[in-house]
Amino acid sequence: MRCEIVAVGTELLLGQIVDTNSAWLGERLALAGIDRTHGQTVGDNLDRIVGALELALSRSDAVIVCGGLGPTQDDITRDAIAAVMGVPLEPDDDVADRILERFAARGRRMPANNMRQALVPRGATAVADPQPGTAPGLICPVGDKVVYAVPGVPYELREIVHGAVLPDLARRAGTVAVIRSRTLRTWGDSESGLAERLADHMTELDAAGPRAPTLAFLASGIEGLKVRITVKADDEATAARLIDAEDEIVRGLIGDIVFGVDDETMEHAVAKLLDARGLTLAVAESLTGGLVASRLVDVPGAGTWFRGGVVSYDPEVKYSVLDVPEGPVVSARTAAAMATGVRRLLGADVGLGVTGVAGPDSLEGEPPGTVFLSAVVGDAEPVTTRVLLPGDRQRVRQFACISLLDMLRRILAAPSGETPAGWPLA
Amino acid sequence: MRCEIVAVGTELLLGQIVDTNSAWLGERLALAGIDRTHGQTVGDNLDRIVGALELALSRSDAVIVCGGLGPTQDDITRDAIAAVMGVPLEPDDDVADRILERFAARGRRMPANNMRQALVPRGATAVADPQPGTAPGLICPVGDKVVYAVPGVPYELREIVHGAVLPDLARRAGTVAVIRSRTLRTWGDSESGLAERLADHMTELDAAGPRAPTLAFLASGIEGLKVRITVKADDEATAARLIDAEDEIVRGLIGDIVFGVDDETMEHAVAKLLDARGLTLAVAESLTGGLVASRLVDVPGAGTWFRGGVVSYDPEVKYSVLDVPEGPVVSARTAAAMATGVRRLLGADVGLGVTGVAGPDSLEGEPPGTVFLSAVVGDAEPVTTRVLLPGDRQRVRQFACISLLDMLRRILAAPSGETPAGWPLA
């Protein structure tokens, strides 16, 4: 089964927006075990959309065309599909009713153009619109092949693809297998280091045949590396069992650097640990300038455990507000004093401190990328480490931020009294 | 002159990376007055790359193919171009020397595969590699048409496109005109509001013929709206003069909401004004949780005017650290007390305060999106305003951040003693 994606919109050709839909769809197709060999982009031009659909149908079994379903004269995807099918467009009464209802509910006059969204090529089916009264998706049979039309608005596209397109594709592909995946998110090792630790196990999986789980590495920039586990099975229950078993094996090999699953971020991982232990947190930041605090408040419910922070960018603020002893600010002593100082000032259980050199220039004889991280839990001694981080000013700051959060995660996850494994980082 | 873009890479089809190159190239072509009617994406497959290039050459005068120039066996773009040209690949001695030098300089053994990057189709020209010793760009004549090959790494691609591809395209297009553009960045009005204020002027420009400047609106999310001025002229000096003249006219109509030019951000605008007046700044943040401070320290040289900040997320931190009087925290009084409190605590000339409801729940009876902003300069009375911001938790926080910075910008830019125009916002 092969499926091609055609993105429609002059604004894509002009570079006014980046086509994120094709990448998202490509990933969904790959996860569903459906091949994709080509992608096309065309503007809002009838002949060219028709040409792109005909080319796609000549080499693929299915085509997903995104965009051009809106109410304006530029939105001509449905006209192009009707031309390819050799049929007229006809109004769909259900869709028309929903459009009228939407305008009536808002007490607004409906521009006549909006009724264009109720037109459907004869023989095609309109599939539920995620926002009632806007453009529905279309399933359009062409011989024994099919064209799916979906809106270009990412939220609407995703709803329709999950709700109607992928199930229809799976039915046509006659796939009996259920394909499921889980992503383990890691931080603290390089891609080659990770590959080395998993190499023997991956060789075993390769040898175990086509029904064995597969592993893939995905880089996600400063957020670390992801290891995606994918399994095929005859039913959901077996898929879930297989994925859990593989998850356990992978964590046996790299569990120390796994911080989360799927969409879980580092700050979510920290939040869960603080919540579980009933601890509150305060943060003192120098080079990161508020980045650590702003990531922490992104977690819903942060108010229960996050007290706040001090951005002590100027050295005098460190001395006067946080009671840091005067002296070199790019030092372990300053990082530790910031952590204990902010913990005391804000009345928190846990204090974090981060100071260093973002660059481009050296500071106090230390090169750009030199960063000191410190964490103090209760009245214990602060844990402090020095790391050398790569990249420009902005990357150093972002790496410092996630390094600090990962340090706290390891401390909170370690059995009480034990030094967390894997520190210092560098 | 019509140019087509072909993106090569199986990782693009699988959705592992988003194709930002095509959008960037599309924008450059549009600015250069070159038409683009189609885009294609193919995987690392010789027949399919050849097919995509042949299709592109059948309907366009020039083709830019991105990616597949690396040293691995998967990188076969140069083989595909040679097949389309009907010529063999031959080593380019200069390129080979640079590759050998790069490895020698690092004292590393060169994997044999790397010499593939020195191969060039007979009749094609290698154009300077931005990182000496990596893949060069290629200019490959095909009859009276041309294929340009550029690496998929965005930084390398941009260097080669600016340095070699666009000049060659301009020469082939026989363009005598110089096309230049400038973007005015605005904040504080809607797209329809902006369009209304510029409507009469745009009608005049339309009537003035093909050599008149053109204006385009570009949305840039929470960073506001951009107005792009584009001019055509016979030489650079005339283009510069035309663009300055149009800039002055546009600012005469919407100057109050213009905060920067081209890549200048709101924090750059604030930094320039603080620097010019020799003032230092401190920030007290509640719902934004450090976002304002972290944007400010992104400005190079922030150390000269940024003292730091307090993230008073928990109400108790507002009372105990910032001396905010106890009472409702979502209030003008609290925002003003935060601004004056942080200014005093950190010893700054200017203090900013922001408090409000990020959502999803209401707080103290105030709906999500309710935000109070305050700024105090020296011993003057704080200027405080209430805004109602749209969107989810994250957007409210981001809008609050830029609203606060814009408020300070207007205060600092206003002639001393005058109330800045345009406040309150909502």
mmCIF file of C-alpha atoms in Angstrom, chain B residues 113-310:
data_model
loop_
_atom_site.group_PDB
_atom_site.id
_atom_site.type_symbol
_atom_site.label_atom_id
_atom_site.label_comp_id
_atom_site.label_asym_id
_atom_site.label_seq_id
_atom_site.Cartn_x
_atom_site.Cartn_y
_atom_site.Cartn_z
ATOM 1 C CA ASN B 113 33.518 7.627 1.474
ATOM 2 C CA ASN B 114 34.287 11.293 1.990
ATOM 3 C CA MET B 115 35.969 11.476 -1.426
ATOM 4 C CA ARG B 116 32.498 11.017 -2.956
ATOM 5 C CA GLN B 117 31.907 14.665 -2.046
ATOM 6 C CA ALA B 118 34.636 15.687 -4.506
ATOM 7 C CA LEU B 119 32.792 14.114 -7.472
ATOM 8 C CA VAL B 120 31.228 16.533 -9.951
ATOM 9 C CA PRO B 121 29.191 15.729 -13.099
ATOM 10 C CA ARG B 122 31.284 16.530 -16.209
ATOM 11 C CA GLY B 123 30.409 20.051 -17.351
ATOM 12 C CA ALA B 124 29.151 21.150 -13.933
ATOM 13 C CA THR B 125 30.867 23.644 -11.625
ATOM 14 C CA ALA B 126 31.501 23.205 -7.890
ATOM 15 C CA VAL B 127 30.743 26.410 -5.977
ATOM 16 C CA ALA B 128 32.446 27.354 -2.736
ATOM 17 C CA ASP B 129 31.587 25.243 0.288
ATOM 18 C CA PRO B 130 30.722 27.439 3.281
ATOM 19 C CA GLN B 131 32.569 25.052 5.605
ATOM 20 C CA PRO B 132 35.761 24.248 3.669
ATOM 21 C CA GLY B 133 36.120 20.525 3.083
ATOM 22 C CA THR B 134 32.416 19.618 3.170
ATOM 23 C CA ALA B 135 30.016 19.247 0.233
ATOM 24 C CA PRO B 136 30.192 22.122 -2.267
ATOM 25 C CA GLY B 137 27.170 23.342 -4.186
ATOM 26 C CA LEU B 138 26.926 22.397 -7.865
ATOM 27 C CA ILE B 139 25.813 24.425 -10.885
ATOM 28 C CA CYS B 140 24.846 21.907 -13.588
ATOM 29 C CA PRO B 141 23.803 23.154 -17.045
ATOM 30 C CA VAL B 142 21.230 20.928 -18.806
ATOM 31 C CA GLY B 143 20.753 22.274 -22.344
ATOM 32 C CA ASP B 144 19.643 25.895 -21.862
ATOM 33 C CA LYS B 145 18.280 25.049 -18.401
ATOM 34 C CA VAL B 146 20.124 24.496 -15.123
ATOM 35 C CA VAL B 147 20.075 22.312 -12.012
ATOM 36 C CA TYR B 148 21.556 23.726 -8.797
ATOM 37 C CA ALA B 149 22.456 21.182 -6.112
ATOM 38 C CA VAL B 150 22.758 22.448 -2.530
ATOM 39 C CA PRO B 151 23.284 20.612 0.782
ATOM 40 C CA GLY B 152 20.276 19.967 3.052
ATOM 41 C CA VAL B 153 21.931 21.506 6.139
ATOM 42 C CA PRO B 154 20.099 24.845 6.397
ATOM 43 C CA TYR B 155 23.172 26.914 7.289
ATOM 44 C CA GLU B 156 25.216 25.535 4.378
ATOM 45 C CA LEU B 157 22.277 25.783 1.974
ATOM 46 C CA ARG B 158 21.700 29.445 2.779
ATOM 47 C CA GLU B 159 25.334 30.400 2.303
ATOM 48 C CA ILE B 160 25.527 28.720 -1.102
ATOM 49 C CA VAL B 161 22.161 30.066 -2.268
ATOM 50 C CA HIS B 162 23.063 33.639 -1.353
ATOM 51 C CA GLY B 163 26.634 33.342 -2.633
ATOM 52 C CA ALA B 164 26.149 31.457 -5.885
ATOM 53 C CA VAL B 165 22.617 30.319 -6.773
ATOM 54 C CA LEU B 166 20.684 33.592 -6.590
ATOM 55 C CA PRO B 167 23.355 35.577 -8.478
ATOM 56 C CA ASP B 168 23.456 32.893 -11.219
ATOM 57 C CA LEU B 169 19.645 32.845 -11.421
ATOM 58 C CA ALA B 170 19.535 36.645 -11.672
ATOM 59 C CA ARG B 171 22.114 36.540 -14.484
ATOM 60 C CA ARG B 172 20.106 33.903 -16.368
ATOM 61 C CA ALA B 173 16.858 35.775 -15.832
ATOM 62 C CA GLY B 174 18.585 38.760 -17.396
ATOM 63 C CA THR B 175 17.129 40.827 -14.590
ATOM 64 C CA VAL B 176 18.470 44.342 -14.760
ATOM 65 C CA ALA B 177 16.375 45.430 -11.819
ATOM 66 C CA VAL B 178 17.662 45.321 -8.244
ATOM 67 C CA ILE B 179 14.958 44.016 -5.898
ATOM 68 C CA ARG B 180 15.281 45.007 -2.248
ATOM 69 C CA SER B 181 12.960 44.721 0.712
ATOM 70 C CA ARG B 182 12.658 45.930 4.281
ATOM 71 C CA THR B 183 10.309 44.639 6.939
ATOM 72 C CA LEU B 184 8.707 46.945 9.495
ATOM 73 C CA ARG B 185 7.668 44.998 12.593
ATOM 74 C CA THR B 186 4.511 46.120 14.359
ATOM 75 C CA TRP B 187 2.716 45.211 17.553
ATOM 76 C CA GLY B 188 -0.664 46.216 18.885
ATOM 77 C CA ASP B 189 -3.078 46.203 15.940
ATOM 78 C CA SER B 190 -4.966 43.453 14.068
ATOM 79 C CA GLU B 191 -4.334 42.554 10.434
ATOM 80 C CA SER B 192 -7.627 44.132 9.390
ATOM 81 C CA GLY B 193 -6.864 47.251 11.444
ATOM 82 C CA LEU B 194 -3.462 47.576 9.826
ATOM 83 C CA ALA B 195 -4.929 46.970 6.359
ATOM 84 C CA GLU B 196 -7.513 49.692 6.958
ATOM 85 C CA ARG B 197 -4.898 52.258 7.991
ATOM 86 C CA LEU B 198 -2.816 51.484 4.897
ATOM 87 C CA ALA B 199 -5.686 50.927 2.423
ATOM 88 C CA ASP B 200 -5.669 54.351 0.711
ATOM 89 C CA HIS B 201 -1.914 54.334 0.349
ATOM 90 C CA MET B 202 -1.929 50.820 -1.104
ATOM 91 C CA THR B 203 -4.546 51.865 -3.671
ATOM 92 C CA GLU B 204 -2.242 54.725 -4.694
ATOM 93 C CA LEU B 205 0.698 52.315 -5.039
ATOM 94 C CA ASP B 206 -1.382 49.926 -7.150
ATOM 95 C CA ALA B 207 -2.325 52.779 -9.470
ATOM 96 C CA ALA B 208 1.281 53.977 -9.750
ATOM 97 C CA GLY B 209 2.384 51.148 -12.035
ATOM 98 C CA PRO B 210 4.771 48.191 -11.947
ATOM 99 C CA ARG B 211 7.814 50.153 -10.731
ATOM 100 C CA ALA B 212 6.058 51.433 -7.595
ATOM 101 C CA PRO B 213 6.980 49.901 -4.207
ATOM 102 C CA THR B 214 4.720 47.071 -3.016
ATOM 103 C CA LEU B 215 3.544 46.322 0.517
ATOM 104 C CA ALA B 216 2.768 42.863 1.926
ATOM 105 C CA PHE B 217 1.476 41.835 5.360
ATOM 106 C CA LEU B 218 3.058 38.847 7.072
ATOM 107 C CA ALA B 219 1.748 37.442 10.330
ATOM 108 C CA SER B 220 4.402 36.332 12.803
ATOM 109 C CA GLY B 221 2.269 34.933 15.602
ATOM 110 C CA ILE B 222 2.746 36.453 19.017
ATOM 111 C CA GLU B 223 5.545 38.615 17.629
ATOM 112 C CA GLY B 224 2.982 40.757 15.808
ATOM 113 C CA LEU B 225 2.516 41.642 12.154
ATOM 114 C CA LYS B 226 5.178 42.548 9.648
ATOM 115 C CA VAL B 227 4.756 44.996 6.803
ATOM 116 C CA ARG B 228 7.200 44.198 4.026
ATOM 117 C CA ILE B 229 8.197 46.980 1.644
ATOM 118 C CA THR B 230 9.621 45.739 -1.683
ATOM 119 C CA VAL B 231 11.116 47.992 -4.342
ATOM 120 C CA LYS B 232 12.593 47.462 -7.810
ATOM 121 C CA ALA B 233 15.200 49.804 -9.254
ATOM 122 C CA ASP B 234 17.997 49.877 -11.804
ATOM 123 C CA ASP B 235 20.731 50.148 -9.191
ATOM 124 C CA GLU B 236 21.398 49.737 -5.454
ATOM 125 C CA ALA B 237 21.505 53.458 -4.709
ATOM 126 C CA THR B 238 18.103 54.084 -6.256
ATOM 127 C CA ALA B 239 16.637 51.028 -4.489
ATOM 128 C CA ALA B 240 17.940 52.309 -1.144
ATOM 129 C CA ARG B 241 16.468 55.741 -1.784
ATOM 130 C CA LEU B 242 13.081 54.319 -2.805
ATOM 131 C CA ILE B 243 12.921 52.060 0.230
ATOM 132 C CA ASP B 244 13.777 54.911 2.618
ATOM 133 C CA ALA B 245 11.102 57.098 1.057
ATOM 134 C CA GLU B 246 8.446 54.371 1.305
ATOM 135 C CA ASP B 247 9.523 53.573 4.891
ATOM 136 C CA GLU B 248 8.875 57.225 5.803
ATOM 137 C CA ILE B 249 5.409 57.199 4.222
ATOM 138 C CA VAL B 250 4.398 53.951 5.957
ATOM 139 C CA ARG B 251 5.667 55.171 9.329
ATOM 140 C CA GLY B 252 3.649 58.332 8.823
ATOM 141 C CA LEU B 253 0.547 56.101 8.775
ATOM 142 C CA ILE B 254 1.372 53.384 11.352
ATOM 143 C CA GLY B 255 4.561 54.624 13.035
ATOM 144 C CA ASP B 256 3.083 54.374 16.555
ATOM 145 C CA ILE B 257 2.980 50.561 16.344
ATOM 146 C CA VAL B 258 6.307 50.005 14.532
ATOM 147 C CA PHE B 259 8.851 48.687 17.036
ATOM 148 C CA GLY B 260 11.651 47.389 14.817
ATOM 149 C CA VAL B 261 13.067 46.640 11.389
ATOM 150 C CA ASP B 262 13.841 43.236 9.794
ATOM 151 C CA ASP B 263 15.272 40.935 12.509
ATOM 152 C CA GLU B 264 14.979 43.395 15.409
ATOM 153 C CA THR B 265 12.903 41.983 18.256
ATOM 154 C CA MET B 266 10.859 43.826 20.864
ATOM 155 C CA GLU B 267 13.592 43.202 23.470
ATOM 156 C CA HIS B 268 16.171 44.749 21.126
ATOM 157 C CA ALA B 269 13.985 47.843 20.834
ATOM 158 C CA VAL B 270 13.708 48.085 24.630
ATOM 159 C CA ALA B 271 17.463 47.522 25.052
ATOM 160 C CA LYS B 272 18.304 50.336 22.622
ATOM 161 C CA LEU B 273 16.081 52.788 24.507
ATOM 162 C CA LEU B 274 17.487 51.798 27.926
ATOM 163 C CA ASP B 275 21.049 52.045 26.619
ATOM 164 C CA ALA B 276 20.405 55.450 25.069
ATOM 165 C CA ARG B 277 19.074 56.827 28.368
ATOM 166 C CA GLY B 278 21.594 54.989 30.578
ATOM 167 C CA LEU B 279 18.878 53.283 32.627
ATOM 168 C CA THR B 280 18.989 49.879 34.382
ATOM 169 C CA LEU B 281 16.021 47.507 34.583
ATOM 170 C CA ALA B 282 14.549 44.946 37.013
ATOM 171 C CA VAL B 283 11.470 42.765 36.417
ATOM 172 C CA ALA B 284 8.941 41.144 38.776
ATOM 173 C CA GLU B 285 6.927 38.370 37.139
ATOM 174 C CA SER B 286 4.048 36.206 38.258
ATOM 175 C CA LEU B 287 2.161 34.365 35.488
ATOM 176 C CA THR B 288 4.984 34.821 32.954
ATOM 177 C CA GLY B 289 7.297 32.947 35.312
ATOM 178 C CA GLY B 290 10.640 34.288 34.061
ATOM 179 C CA LEU B 291 9.750 34.602 30.376
ATOM 180 C CA VAL B 292 10.238 38.381 30.317
ATOM 181 C CA ALA B 293 13.661 38.142 31.979
ATOM 182 C CA SER B 294 14.796 35.302 29.732
ATOM 183 C CA ARG B 295 13.895 37.276 26.597
ATOM 184 C CA LEU B 296 15.766 40.321 27.879
ATOM 185 C CA VAL B 297 19.007 38.412 28.531
ATOM 186 C CA ASP B 298 18.871 37.144 24.927
ATOM 187 C CA VAL B 299 20.009 40.619 23.859
ATOM 188 C CA PRO B 300 23.816 40.695 23.579
ATOM 189 C CA GLY B 301 25.246 43.102 26.124
ATOM 190 C CA ALA B 302 22.211 42.843 28.441
ATOM 191 C CA GLY B 303 24.640 42.893 31.373
ATOM 192 C CA THR B 304 25.077 46.651 31.022
ATOM 193 C CA TRP B 305 21.417 47.494 31.708
ATOM 194 C CA PHE B 306 19.674 44.360 33.073
ATOM 195 C CA ARG B 307 19.959 43.921 36.850
ATOM 196 C CA GLY B 308 17.748 40.841 37.124
ATOM 197 C CA GLY B 309 14.313 39.829 38.318
ATOM 198 C CA VAL B 310 12.099 38.079 40.813
#
